[in-house]
Backbone as JSON, one array per atom type, in Angstrom:
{
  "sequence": "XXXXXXXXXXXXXXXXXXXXXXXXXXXXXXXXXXXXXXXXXXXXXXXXXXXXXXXXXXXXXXXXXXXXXXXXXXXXXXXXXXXXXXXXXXXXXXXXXXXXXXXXXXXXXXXXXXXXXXXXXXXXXXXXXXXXXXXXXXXXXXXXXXXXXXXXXXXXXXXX",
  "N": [[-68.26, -23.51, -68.06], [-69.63, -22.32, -64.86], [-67.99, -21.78, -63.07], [-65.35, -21.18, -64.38], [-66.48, -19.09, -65.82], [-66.87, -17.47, -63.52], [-64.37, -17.29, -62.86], [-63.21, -15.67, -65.01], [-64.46, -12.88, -64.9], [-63.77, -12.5, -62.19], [-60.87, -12.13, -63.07], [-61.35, -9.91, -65.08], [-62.27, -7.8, -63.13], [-60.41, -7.37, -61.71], [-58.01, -6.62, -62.97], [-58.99, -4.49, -64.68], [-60.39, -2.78, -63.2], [-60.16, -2.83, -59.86], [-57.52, -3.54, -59.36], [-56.3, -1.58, -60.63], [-56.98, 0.69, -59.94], [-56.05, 0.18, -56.85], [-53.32, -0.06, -57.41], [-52.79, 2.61, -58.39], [-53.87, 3.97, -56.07], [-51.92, 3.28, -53.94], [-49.52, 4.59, -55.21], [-50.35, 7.13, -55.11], [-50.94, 7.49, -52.41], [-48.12, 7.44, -51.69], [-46.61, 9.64, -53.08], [-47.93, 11.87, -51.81], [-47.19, 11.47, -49.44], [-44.37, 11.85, -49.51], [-44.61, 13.98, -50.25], [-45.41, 15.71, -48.61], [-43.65, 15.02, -46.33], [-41.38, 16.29, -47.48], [-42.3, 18.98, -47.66], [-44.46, 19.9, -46.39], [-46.09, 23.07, -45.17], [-44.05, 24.85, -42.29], [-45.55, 25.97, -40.42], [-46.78, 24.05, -37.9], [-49.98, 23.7, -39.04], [-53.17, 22.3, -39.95], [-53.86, 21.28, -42.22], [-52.38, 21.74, -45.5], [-53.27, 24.71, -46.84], [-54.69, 25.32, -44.72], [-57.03, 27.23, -42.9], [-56.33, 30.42, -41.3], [-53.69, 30.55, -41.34], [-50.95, 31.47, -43.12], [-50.15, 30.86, -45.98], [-46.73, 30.83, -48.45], [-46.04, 32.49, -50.99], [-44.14, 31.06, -52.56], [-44.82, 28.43, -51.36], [-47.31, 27.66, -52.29], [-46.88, 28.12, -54.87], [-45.23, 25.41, -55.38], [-46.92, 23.66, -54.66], [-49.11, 24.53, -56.81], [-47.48, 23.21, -58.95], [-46.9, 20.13, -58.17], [-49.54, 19.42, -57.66], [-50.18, 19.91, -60.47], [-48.29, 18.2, -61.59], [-48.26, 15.43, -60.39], [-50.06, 14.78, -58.79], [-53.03, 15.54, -59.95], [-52.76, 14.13, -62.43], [-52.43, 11.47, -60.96], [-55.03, 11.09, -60.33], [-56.46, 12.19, -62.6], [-56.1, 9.3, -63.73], [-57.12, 7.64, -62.01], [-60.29, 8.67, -62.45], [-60.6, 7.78, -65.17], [-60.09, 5.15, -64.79], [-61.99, 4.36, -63.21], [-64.72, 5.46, -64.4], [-64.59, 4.08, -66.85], [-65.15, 1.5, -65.94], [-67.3, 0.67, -64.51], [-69.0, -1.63, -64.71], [-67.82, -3.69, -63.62], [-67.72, -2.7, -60.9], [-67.87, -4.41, -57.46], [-70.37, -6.31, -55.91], [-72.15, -4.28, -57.52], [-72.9, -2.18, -56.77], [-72.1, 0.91, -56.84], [-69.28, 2.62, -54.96], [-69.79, 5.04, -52.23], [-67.72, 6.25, -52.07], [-66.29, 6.43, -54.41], [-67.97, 7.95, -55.83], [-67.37, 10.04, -54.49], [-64.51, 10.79, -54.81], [-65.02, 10.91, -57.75], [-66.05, 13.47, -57.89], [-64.75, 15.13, -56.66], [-62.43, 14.94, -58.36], [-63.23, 16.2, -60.4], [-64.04, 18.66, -59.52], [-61.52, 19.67, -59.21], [-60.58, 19.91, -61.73], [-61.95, 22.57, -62.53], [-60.45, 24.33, -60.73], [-57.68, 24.0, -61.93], [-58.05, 24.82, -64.59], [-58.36, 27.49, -64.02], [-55.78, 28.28, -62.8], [-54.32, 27.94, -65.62], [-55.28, 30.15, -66.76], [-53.58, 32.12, -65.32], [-54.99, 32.78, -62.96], [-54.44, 32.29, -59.49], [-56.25, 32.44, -57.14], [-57.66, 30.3, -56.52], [-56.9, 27.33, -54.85], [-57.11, 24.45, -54.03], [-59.42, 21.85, -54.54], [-63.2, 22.37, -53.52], [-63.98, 19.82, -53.09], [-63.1, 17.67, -50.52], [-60.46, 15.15, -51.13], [-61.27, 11.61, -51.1], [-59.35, 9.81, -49.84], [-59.37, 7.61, -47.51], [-61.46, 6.37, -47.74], [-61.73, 5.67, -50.18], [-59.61, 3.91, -49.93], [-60.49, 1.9, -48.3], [-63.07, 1.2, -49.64], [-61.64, -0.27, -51.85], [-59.46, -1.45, -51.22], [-60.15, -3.96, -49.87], [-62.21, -4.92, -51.22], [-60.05, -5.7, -53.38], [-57.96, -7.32, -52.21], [-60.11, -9.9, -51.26], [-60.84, -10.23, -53.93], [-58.35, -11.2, -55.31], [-57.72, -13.55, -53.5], [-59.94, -14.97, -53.85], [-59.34, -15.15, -57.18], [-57.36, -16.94, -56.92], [-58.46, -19.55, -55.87], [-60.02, -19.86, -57.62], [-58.65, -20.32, -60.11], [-57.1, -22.79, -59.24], [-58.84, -24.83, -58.24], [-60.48, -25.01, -60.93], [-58.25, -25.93, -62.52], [-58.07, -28.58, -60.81], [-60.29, -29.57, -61.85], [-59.79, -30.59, -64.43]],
  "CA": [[-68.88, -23.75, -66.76], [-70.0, -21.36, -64.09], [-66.64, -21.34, -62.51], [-64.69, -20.73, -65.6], [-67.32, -17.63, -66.31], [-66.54, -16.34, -62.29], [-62.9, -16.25, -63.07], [-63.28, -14.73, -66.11], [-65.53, -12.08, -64.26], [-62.69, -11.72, -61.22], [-59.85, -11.51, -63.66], [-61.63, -8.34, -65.39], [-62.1, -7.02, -61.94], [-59.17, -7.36, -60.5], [-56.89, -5.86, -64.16], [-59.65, -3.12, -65.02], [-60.97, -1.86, -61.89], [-59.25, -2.81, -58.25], [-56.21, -3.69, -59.31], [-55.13, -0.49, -61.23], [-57.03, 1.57, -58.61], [-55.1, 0.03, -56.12], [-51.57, 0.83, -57.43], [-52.96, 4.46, -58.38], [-54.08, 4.37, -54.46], [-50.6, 3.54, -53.38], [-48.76, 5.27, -55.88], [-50.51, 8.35, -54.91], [-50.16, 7.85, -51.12], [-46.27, 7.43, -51.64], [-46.51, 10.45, -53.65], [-48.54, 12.58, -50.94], [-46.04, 11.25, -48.3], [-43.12, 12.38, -50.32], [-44.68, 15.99, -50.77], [-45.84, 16.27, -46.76], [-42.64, 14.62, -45.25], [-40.55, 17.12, -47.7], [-42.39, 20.34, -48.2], [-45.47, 20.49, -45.37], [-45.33, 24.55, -44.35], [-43.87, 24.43, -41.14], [-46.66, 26.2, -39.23], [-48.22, 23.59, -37.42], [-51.51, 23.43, -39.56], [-53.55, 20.36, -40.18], [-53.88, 21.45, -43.95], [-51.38, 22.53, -46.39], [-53.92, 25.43, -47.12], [-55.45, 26.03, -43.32], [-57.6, 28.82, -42.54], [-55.9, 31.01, -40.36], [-52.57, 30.37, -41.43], [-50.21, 31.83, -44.31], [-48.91, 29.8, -47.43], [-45.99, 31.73, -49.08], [-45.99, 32.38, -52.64], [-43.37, 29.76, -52.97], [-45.61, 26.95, -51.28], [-48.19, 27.56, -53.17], [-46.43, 27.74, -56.3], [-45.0, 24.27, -55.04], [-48.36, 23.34, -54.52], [-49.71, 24.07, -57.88], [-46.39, 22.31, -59.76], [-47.03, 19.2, -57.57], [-50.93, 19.16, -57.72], [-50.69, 19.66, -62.01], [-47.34, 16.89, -62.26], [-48.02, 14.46, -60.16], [-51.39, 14.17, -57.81], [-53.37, 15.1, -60.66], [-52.84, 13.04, -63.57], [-53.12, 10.51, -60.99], [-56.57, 11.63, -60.05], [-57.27, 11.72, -63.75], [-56.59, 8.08, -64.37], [-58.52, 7.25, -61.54], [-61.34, 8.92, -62.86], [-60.89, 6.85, -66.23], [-60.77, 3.55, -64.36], [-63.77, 4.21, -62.37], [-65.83, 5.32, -65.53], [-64.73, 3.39, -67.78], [-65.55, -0.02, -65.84], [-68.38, 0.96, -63.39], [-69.47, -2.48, -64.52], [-67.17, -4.61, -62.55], [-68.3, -2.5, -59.02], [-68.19, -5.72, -57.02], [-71.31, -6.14, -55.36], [-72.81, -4.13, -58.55], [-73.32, -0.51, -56.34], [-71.04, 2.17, -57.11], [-69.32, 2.87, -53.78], [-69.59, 6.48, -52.07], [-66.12, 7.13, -51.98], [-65.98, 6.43, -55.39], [-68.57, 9.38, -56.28], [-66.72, 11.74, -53.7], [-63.57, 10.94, -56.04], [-65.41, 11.81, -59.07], [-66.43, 14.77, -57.5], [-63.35, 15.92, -56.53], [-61.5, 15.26, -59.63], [-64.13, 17.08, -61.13], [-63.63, 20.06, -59.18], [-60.17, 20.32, -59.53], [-60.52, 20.29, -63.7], [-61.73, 23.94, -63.08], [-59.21, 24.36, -60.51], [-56.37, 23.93, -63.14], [-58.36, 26.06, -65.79], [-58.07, 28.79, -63.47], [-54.15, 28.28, -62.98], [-53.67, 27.95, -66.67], [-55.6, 31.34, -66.91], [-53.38, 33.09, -64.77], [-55.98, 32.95, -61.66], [-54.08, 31.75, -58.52], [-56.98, 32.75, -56.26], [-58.05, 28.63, -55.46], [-55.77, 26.64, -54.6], [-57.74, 23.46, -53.76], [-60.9, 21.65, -55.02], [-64.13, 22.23, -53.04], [-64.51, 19.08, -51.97], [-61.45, 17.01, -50.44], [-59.84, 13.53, -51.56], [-61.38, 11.04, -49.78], [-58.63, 8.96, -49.75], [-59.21, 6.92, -46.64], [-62.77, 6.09, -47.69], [-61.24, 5.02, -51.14], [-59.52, 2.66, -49.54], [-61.61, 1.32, -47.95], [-63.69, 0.55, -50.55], [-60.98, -0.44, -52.72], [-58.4, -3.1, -50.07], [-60.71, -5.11, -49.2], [-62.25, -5.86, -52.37], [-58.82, -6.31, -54.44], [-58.11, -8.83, -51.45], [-60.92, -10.78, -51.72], [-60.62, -10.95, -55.14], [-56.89, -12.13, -55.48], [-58.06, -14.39, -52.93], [-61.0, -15.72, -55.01], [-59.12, -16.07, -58.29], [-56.16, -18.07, -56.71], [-58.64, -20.54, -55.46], [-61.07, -20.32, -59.05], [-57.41, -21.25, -60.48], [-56.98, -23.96, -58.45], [-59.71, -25.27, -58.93], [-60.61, -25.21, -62.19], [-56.79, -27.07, -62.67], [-58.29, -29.86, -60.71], [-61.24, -30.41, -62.72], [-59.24, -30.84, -65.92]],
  "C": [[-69.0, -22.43, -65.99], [-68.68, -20.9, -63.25], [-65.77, -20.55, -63.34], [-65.12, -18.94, -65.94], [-67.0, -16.93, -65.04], [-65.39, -15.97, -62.2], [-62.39, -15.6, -64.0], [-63.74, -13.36, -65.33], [-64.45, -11.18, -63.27], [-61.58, -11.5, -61.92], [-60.16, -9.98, -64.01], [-61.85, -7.31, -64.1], [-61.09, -6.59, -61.75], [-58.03, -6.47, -61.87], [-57.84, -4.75, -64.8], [-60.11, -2.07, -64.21], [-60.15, -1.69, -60.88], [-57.94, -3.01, -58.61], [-55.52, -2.05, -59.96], [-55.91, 1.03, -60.38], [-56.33, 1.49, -57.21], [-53.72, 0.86, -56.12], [-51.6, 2.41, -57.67], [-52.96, 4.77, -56.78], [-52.83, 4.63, -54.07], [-49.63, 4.48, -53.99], [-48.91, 6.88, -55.25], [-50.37, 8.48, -52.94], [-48.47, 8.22, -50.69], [-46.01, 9.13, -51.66], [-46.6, 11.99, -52.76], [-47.52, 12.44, -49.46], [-44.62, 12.34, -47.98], [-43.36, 14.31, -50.12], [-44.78, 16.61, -49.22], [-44.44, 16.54, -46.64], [-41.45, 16.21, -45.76], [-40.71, 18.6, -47.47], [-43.72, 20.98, -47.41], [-45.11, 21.72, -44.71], [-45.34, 24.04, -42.99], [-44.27, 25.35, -40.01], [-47.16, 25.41, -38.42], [-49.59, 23.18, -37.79], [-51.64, 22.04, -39.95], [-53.96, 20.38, -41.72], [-52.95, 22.02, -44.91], [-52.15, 24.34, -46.56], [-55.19, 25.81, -45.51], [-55.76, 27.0, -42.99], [-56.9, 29.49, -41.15], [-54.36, 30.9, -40.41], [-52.22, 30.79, -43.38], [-49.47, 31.25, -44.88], [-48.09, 31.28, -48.12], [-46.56, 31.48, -50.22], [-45.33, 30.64, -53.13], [-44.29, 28.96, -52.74], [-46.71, 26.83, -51.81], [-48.07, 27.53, -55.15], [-45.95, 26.06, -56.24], [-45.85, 23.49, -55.47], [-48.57, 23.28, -55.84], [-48.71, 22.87, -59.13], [-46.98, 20.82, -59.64], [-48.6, 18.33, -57.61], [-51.08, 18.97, -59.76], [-49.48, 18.42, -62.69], [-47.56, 15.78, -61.61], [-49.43, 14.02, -59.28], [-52.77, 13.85, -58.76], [-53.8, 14.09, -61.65], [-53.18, 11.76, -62.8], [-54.48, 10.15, -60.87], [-57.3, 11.08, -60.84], [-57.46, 10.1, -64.34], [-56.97, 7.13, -63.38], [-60.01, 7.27, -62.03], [-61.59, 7.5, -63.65], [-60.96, 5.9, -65.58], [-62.27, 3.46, -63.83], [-64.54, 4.01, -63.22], [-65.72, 4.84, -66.39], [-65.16, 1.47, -67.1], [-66.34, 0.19, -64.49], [-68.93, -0.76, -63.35], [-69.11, -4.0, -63.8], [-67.18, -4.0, -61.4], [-68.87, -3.91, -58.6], [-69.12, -5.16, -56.25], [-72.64, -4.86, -56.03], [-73.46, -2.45, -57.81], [-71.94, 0.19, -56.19], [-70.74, 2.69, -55.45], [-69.39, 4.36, -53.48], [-68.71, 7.47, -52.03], [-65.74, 7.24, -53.63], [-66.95, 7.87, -56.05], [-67.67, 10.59, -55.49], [-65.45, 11.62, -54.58], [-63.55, 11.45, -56.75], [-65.28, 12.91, -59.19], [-65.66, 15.72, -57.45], [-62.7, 16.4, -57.52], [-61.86, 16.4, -60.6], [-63.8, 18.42, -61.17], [-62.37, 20.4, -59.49], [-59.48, 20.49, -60.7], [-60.59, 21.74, -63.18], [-60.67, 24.76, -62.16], [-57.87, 25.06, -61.69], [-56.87, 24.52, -64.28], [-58.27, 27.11, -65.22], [-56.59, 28.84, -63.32], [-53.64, 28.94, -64.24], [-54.44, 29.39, -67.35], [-54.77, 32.3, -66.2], [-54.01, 33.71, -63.14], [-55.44, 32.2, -60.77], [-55.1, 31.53, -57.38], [-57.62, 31.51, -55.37], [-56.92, 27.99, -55.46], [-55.95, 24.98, -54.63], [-59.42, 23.09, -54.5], [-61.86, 21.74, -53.58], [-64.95, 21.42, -52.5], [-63.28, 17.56, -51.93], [-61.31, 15.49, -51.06], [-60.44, 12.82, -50.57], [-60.55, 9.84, -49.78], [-58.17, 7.32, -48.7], [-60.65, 5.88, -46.9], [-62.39, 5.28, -49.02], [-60.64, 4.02, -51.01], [-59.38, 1.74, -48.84], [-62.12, 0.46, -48.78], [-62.69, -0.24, -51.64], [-60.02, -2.01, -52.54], [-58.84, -3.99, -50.51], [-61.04, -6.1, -50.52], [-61.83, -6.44, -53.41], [-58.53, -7.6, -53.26], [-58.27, -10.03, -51.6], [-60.85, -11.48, -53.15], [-59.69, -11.54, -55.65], [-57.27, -13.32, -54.76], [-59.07, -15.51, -53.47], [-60.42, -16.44, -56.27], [-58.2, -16.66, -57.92], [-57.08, -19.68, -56.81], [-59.65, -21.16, -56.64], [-59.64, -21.16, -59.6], [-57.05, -23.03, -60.35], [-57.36, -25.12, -58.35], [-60.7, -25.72, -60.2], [-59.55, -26.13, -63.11], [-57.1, -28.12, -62.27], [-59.46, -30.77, -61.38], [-61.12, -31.05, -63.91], [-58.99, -32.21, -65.74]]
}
């Protein structure tokens, strides 16, 4: 039935796409929390890397440790969720935060080839995390969709 086929549809959503972008989301806010609350230089600046202000050696060595063990990789298996299941984008358009993601991650591959060359000279990718815009796009429509398959569940139990 047509029901049966929509919670088929929101299960693969919700365990290929939103759901394991979700816990990457949070995982990596925790993560980003963890690195501010402990190790934000204590200039004042509104960027770890703020123009007009001096990162030591150390915090930038920090920095790259932190950016290639732990912000990274999650980055990267953002990426993979995104591109590997573009075809569960609810509402079937690729959101914009989800390209500025890409984008990012993108940038910060050659990033980390310059590190692992010996080239300290960037520090950051060229175009920032949009992490607020991610989720955004991301909440609402894991939400909805937990919300949806409880009640496909539910329903589909009473038709039996």
């Amino acid at each position: 039935t047509a029901r049966v086929a929509r919670l088929d549809r929101v299960n693969q959503q919700l365990r290929l796409l939103y759901g394991p972008l979700n816990a990457l989301l949070e995982s990596s806010a925790a993560a980003w929390n963890a690195f501010t609350s402990a190790y934000w230089p204590a200039h004042g600046q509104a960027a770890y890397f703020a123009k007009g202000f001096e990162t030591t050696d150390e915090e930038k060595a920090r920095w790259r440790l932190w950016m290639r063990e732990v912000f990274h990789p999650i980055n990267a298996k953002m990426e993979r969720v995104i591109t590997e299941n573009l075809d569960l984008v609810d509402g079937g358009e690729m959101p914009k935060a989800f390209v500025d993601a890409l984008a990012h991650i993108s940038a910060y591959h050659a990033v980390l080839r310059k590190w692992d060359a010996g080239d300290f000279a960037e520090h950051t990718s060229i175009i920032n995390f949009p992490a607020a815009a991610l989720k955004a796009a991301v909440k609402p429509a894991y939400d909805r969709l937990l919300h949806e398959q409880v009640h496909l569940i539910a329903s589909t139990q009473r038709k039996r």
